[in-house]
């Protein structure tokens, strides 16, 4: 039989209310991490969190409450921005106050509390969404589903590689690798390509003309790609086409063998680690210290942008080169979360 939470106690003495909640079997009704290491058996077969784990969570919760009091924020009025600020505190030397594992435990703890209290929006879910992940290290599937908000996309684009070596008559292609790396990242963010697909892209797989909407059509073939790659079509988003076209023109004149669009020094296939390193450097230059700073995040972002523009599941599947529509459902679910978050925070309307 469920018991209605005493909201007045949570408002007046949240630490006392939490102590009662964490020590009861009710906590497990809302916990996603019901592992044997934190549970103990009690009378009538009930299970609850262990005394040791309850003490740890009480200590954590008290620390959060102290921070909220210092900032004049009532627990039940805490927003996702407030929680994010608490989790990403730094010392005077710029070091994180909370380690990544503790940040994650705080998120799950706060999520359970607000689920129990039936409070919406849930600040922990807001932090777990893509718009507030900068500076926060998450784990597992939460990290794998990171996408960039519109502001983060602009910051990433502004931080794309630029060559300090200017071409000249004697060195017409000076700095070409920086321009190659810039175009690679535009392809990944603007067309949703995997790393294996972009490094294996051949010159004839990119159309010579623009689509009516200003996007650039790409025909992906499995040759020189990952073993699981499928033939499919996608298109570079209009806002990123210029850098890709500039590179294509340079590539056509580049004295490097082979027909790979993004070759290594001697026309060879680039190493995936090289691409990952260059993408990570762009994230860091942009001030985006995310749980995932590679091609997956750029691909996720492209997928969510397409869904945000009401592109059908089948069309997104084709653009991502996925075998089945159900593979797009994870992006669709993330899209629904984005919509719900935007509806509860109108100042962030349009954020992706």
CSV table of C-alpha atoms in Angstrom, one decimal, residues 122-268:
chain,number,residue,atom,x,y,z
A,122,UNK,CA,12.7,16.3,-12.4
A,123,UNK,CA,16.1,18.2,-12.2
A,124,UNK,CA,18.1,15.0,-12.4
A,125,UNK,CA,16.5,14.1,-15.7
A,126,UNK,CA,17.2,17.6,-17.0
A,127,UNK,CA,20.9,17.2,-16.2
A,128,UNK,CA,21.0,13.8,-17.9
A,129,UNK,CA,19.6,15.4,-21.1
A,130,UNK,CA,22.0,16.8,-23.7
A,131,UNK,CA,21.6,20.5,-23.0
A,132,UNK,CA,23.5,20.4,-19.7
A,133,UNK,CA,26.1,17.8,-20.1
A,134,UNK,CA,29.1,20.2,-20.6
A,135,UNK,CA,31.6,19.7,-17.7
A,136,UNK,CA,29.8,16.6,-16.4
A,137,UNK,CA,31.2,13.0,-16.8
A,138,UNK,CA,28.4,10.4,-17.1
A,139,UNK,CA,28.6,6.6,-17.5
A,140,UNK,CA,27.2,3.9,-19.7
A,141,UNK,CA,24.2,4.5,-21.9
A,142,UNK,CA,23.8,8.1,-20.6
A,143,UNK,CA,27.2,9.0,-21.9
A,144,UNK,CA,26.6,7.2,-25.2
A,145,UNK,CA,23.4,9.3,-25.8
A,146,UNK,CA,25.1,12.7,-25.5
A,147,UNK,CA,24.1,15.2,-28.1
A,148,UNK,CA,25.0,18.9,-28.6
A,149,UNK,CA,22.6,21.7,-27.9
A,150,UNK,CA,22.2,24.5,-30.5
A,151,UNK,CA,24.7,26.7,-28.5
A,152,UNK,CA,27.2,23.8,-28.3
A,153,UNK,CA,26.9,23.2,-32.0
A,154,UNK,CA,27.8,26.8,-32.7
A,155,UNK,CA,30.7,26.6,-30.2
A,156,UNK,CA,32.0,23.4,-31.9
A,157,UNK,CA,31.8,24.9,-35.4
A,158,UNK,CA,33.6,28.0,-34.2
A,159,UNK,CA,36.4,25.8,-32.9
A,160,UNK,CA,36.9,23.7,-36.0
A,161,UNK,CA,40.6,23.4,-37.1
A,162,UNK,CA,42.2,26.4,-38.9
A,163,UNK,CA,45.5,26.2,-40.7
A,164,UNK,CA,48.2,28.6,-39.6
A,165,UNK,CA,50.2,27.8,-42.7
A,166,UNK,CA,48.9,29.9,-45.6
A,167,UNK,CA,49.2,28.6,-49.2
A,168,UNK,CA,51.6,30.4,-51.5
A,169,UNK,CA,52.9,30.1,-55.0
A,170,UNK,CA,55.8,27.9,-53.8
A,171,UNK,CA,53.6,25.9,-51.4
A,172,UNK,CA,50.0,26.0,-52.8
A,173,UNK,CA,48.8,23.3,-50.4
A,174,UNK,CA,50.5,24.4,-47.2
A,175,UNK,CA,48.3,23.5,-44.2
A,176,UNK,CA,46.1,21.1,-46.2
A,177,UNK,CA,45.8,18.6,-43.4
A,178,UNK,CA,44.1,21.2,-41.1
A,179,UNK,CA,41.6,21.9,-43.9
A,180,UNK,CA,41.1,18.2,-44.4
A,181,UNK,CA,40.4,17.7,-40.7
A,182,UNK,CA,38.0,20.6,-40.7
A,183,UNK,CA,36.1,19.2,-43.6
A,184,UNK,CA,36.0,15.7,-42.0
A,185,UNK,CA,34.4,17.1,-38.9
A,186,UNK,CA,31.9,19.1,-41.0
A,187,UNK,CA,31.0,15.8,-42.7
A,188,UNK,CA,30.5,14.0,-39.4
A,189,UNK,CA,28.4,16.7,-37.8
A,190,UNK,CA,26.6,17.7,-41.0
A,191,UNK,CA,25.8,14.3,-42.5
A,192,UNK,CA,25.9,11.9,-39.5
A,193,UNK,CA,28.8,9.8,-40.9
A,194,UNK,CA,30.6,7.3,-38.7
A,195,UNK,CA,34.4,7.6,-38.5
A,196,UNK,CA,34.8,4.5,-40.6
A,197,UNK,CA,32.6,5.9,-43.2
A,198,UNK,CA,34.2,9.3,-43.4
A,199,UNK,CA,37.8,8.0,-43.6
A,200,UNK,CA,36.7,5.5,-46.3
A,201,UNK,CA,34.8,8.0,-48.4
A,202,UNK,CA,35.8,8.1,-52.0
A,203,UNK,CA,35.8,11.2,-54.2
A,204,UNK,CA,33.0,9.9,-56.5
A,205,UNK,CA,30.7,9.3,-53.5
A,206,UNK,CA,30.1,13.0,-53.1
A,207,UNK,CA,27.7,14.7,-55.6
A,208,UNK,CA,29.1,17.6,-57.6
A,209,UNK,CA,25.9,19.7,-57.3
A,210,UNK,CA,23.8,20.9,-54.4
A,211,UNK,CA,20.3,19.8,-53.6
A,212,UNK,CA,17.6,22.5,-53.9
A,213,UNK,CA,17.8,23.1,-50.1
A,214,UNK,CA,21.5,23.8,-50.3
A,215,UNK,CA,22.6,20.4,-48.8
A,216,UNK,CA,25.2,18.3,-50.5
A,217,UNK,CA,24.3,14.7,-51.4
A,218,UNK,CA,26.5,11.8,-50.5
A,219,UNK,CA,26.2,8.2,-51.8
A,220,UNK,CA,27.9,5.9,-49.2
A,221,UNK,CA,29.1,2.5,-50.5
A,222,UNK,CA,30.6,-0.2,-48.2
A,223,UNK,CA,34.0,-0.2,-50.0
A,224,UNK,CA,36.8,0.8,-47.5
A,225,UNK,CA,34.2,1.3,-44.7
A,226,UNK,CA,33.4,-0.9,-41.7
A,227,UNK,CA,32.3,-4.5,-42.4
A,228,UNK,CA,28.7,-3.6,-41.2
A,229,UNK,CA,28.3,-0.6,-43.4
A,230,UNK,CA,25.3,-0.5,-45.7
A,231,UNK,CA,25.0,1.4,-49.0
A,232,UNK,CA,22.9,4.5,-48.3
A,233,UNK,CA,22.4,8.2,-49.0
A,234,UNK,CA,22.7,11.2,-46.7
A,235,UNK,CA,23.4,14.9,-47.2
A,236,UNK,CA,25.7,17.4,-45.6
A,237,UNK,CA,23.5,20.1,-43.9
A,238,UNK,CA,23.6,23.4,-45.8
A,239,UNK,CA,25.3,25.4,-43.0
A,240,UNK,CA,28.4,23.1,-43.3
A,241,UNK,CA,28.5,22.6,-47.0
A,242,UNK,CA,30.9,25.5,-47.8
A,243,UNK,CA,33.9,24.0,-45.9
A,244,UNK,CA,33.3,20.6,-47.6
A,245,UNK,CA,33.1,22.1,-51.1
A,246,UNK,CA,36.3,24.1,-50.4
A,247,UNK,CA,38.1,20.9,-49.4
A,248,UNK,CA,36.8,19.0,-52.4
A,249,UNK,CA,38.2,21.6,-54.8
A,250,UNK,CA,41.5,21.4,-53.0
A,251,UNK,CA,41.5,17.6,-53.0
A,252,UNK,CA,41.0,17.6,-56.7
A,253,UNK,CA,44.3,19.5,-57.1
A,254,UNK,CA,46.2,17.9,-54.2
A,255,UNK,CA,49.3,15.9,-55.3
A,256,UNK,CA,48.4,13.0,-53.2
A,257,UNK,CA,47.6,9.6,-54.7
A,258,UNK,CA,44.5,7.5,-54.5
A,259,UNK,CA,40.8,8.5,-54.7
A,260,UNK,CA,40.0,8.8,-51.0
A,261,UNK,CA,38.4,12.1,-50.2
A,262,UNK,CA,40.2,12.5,-46.9
A,263,UNK,CA,43.6,10.7,-47.4
A,264,UNK,CA,46.6,10.4,-45.3
A,265,UNK,CA,50.0,11.9,-46.3
A,266,UNK,CA,50.6,9.4,-49.0
A,267,UNK,CA,46.9,8.7,-50.0
A,268,UNK,CA,46.5,5.9,-47.4
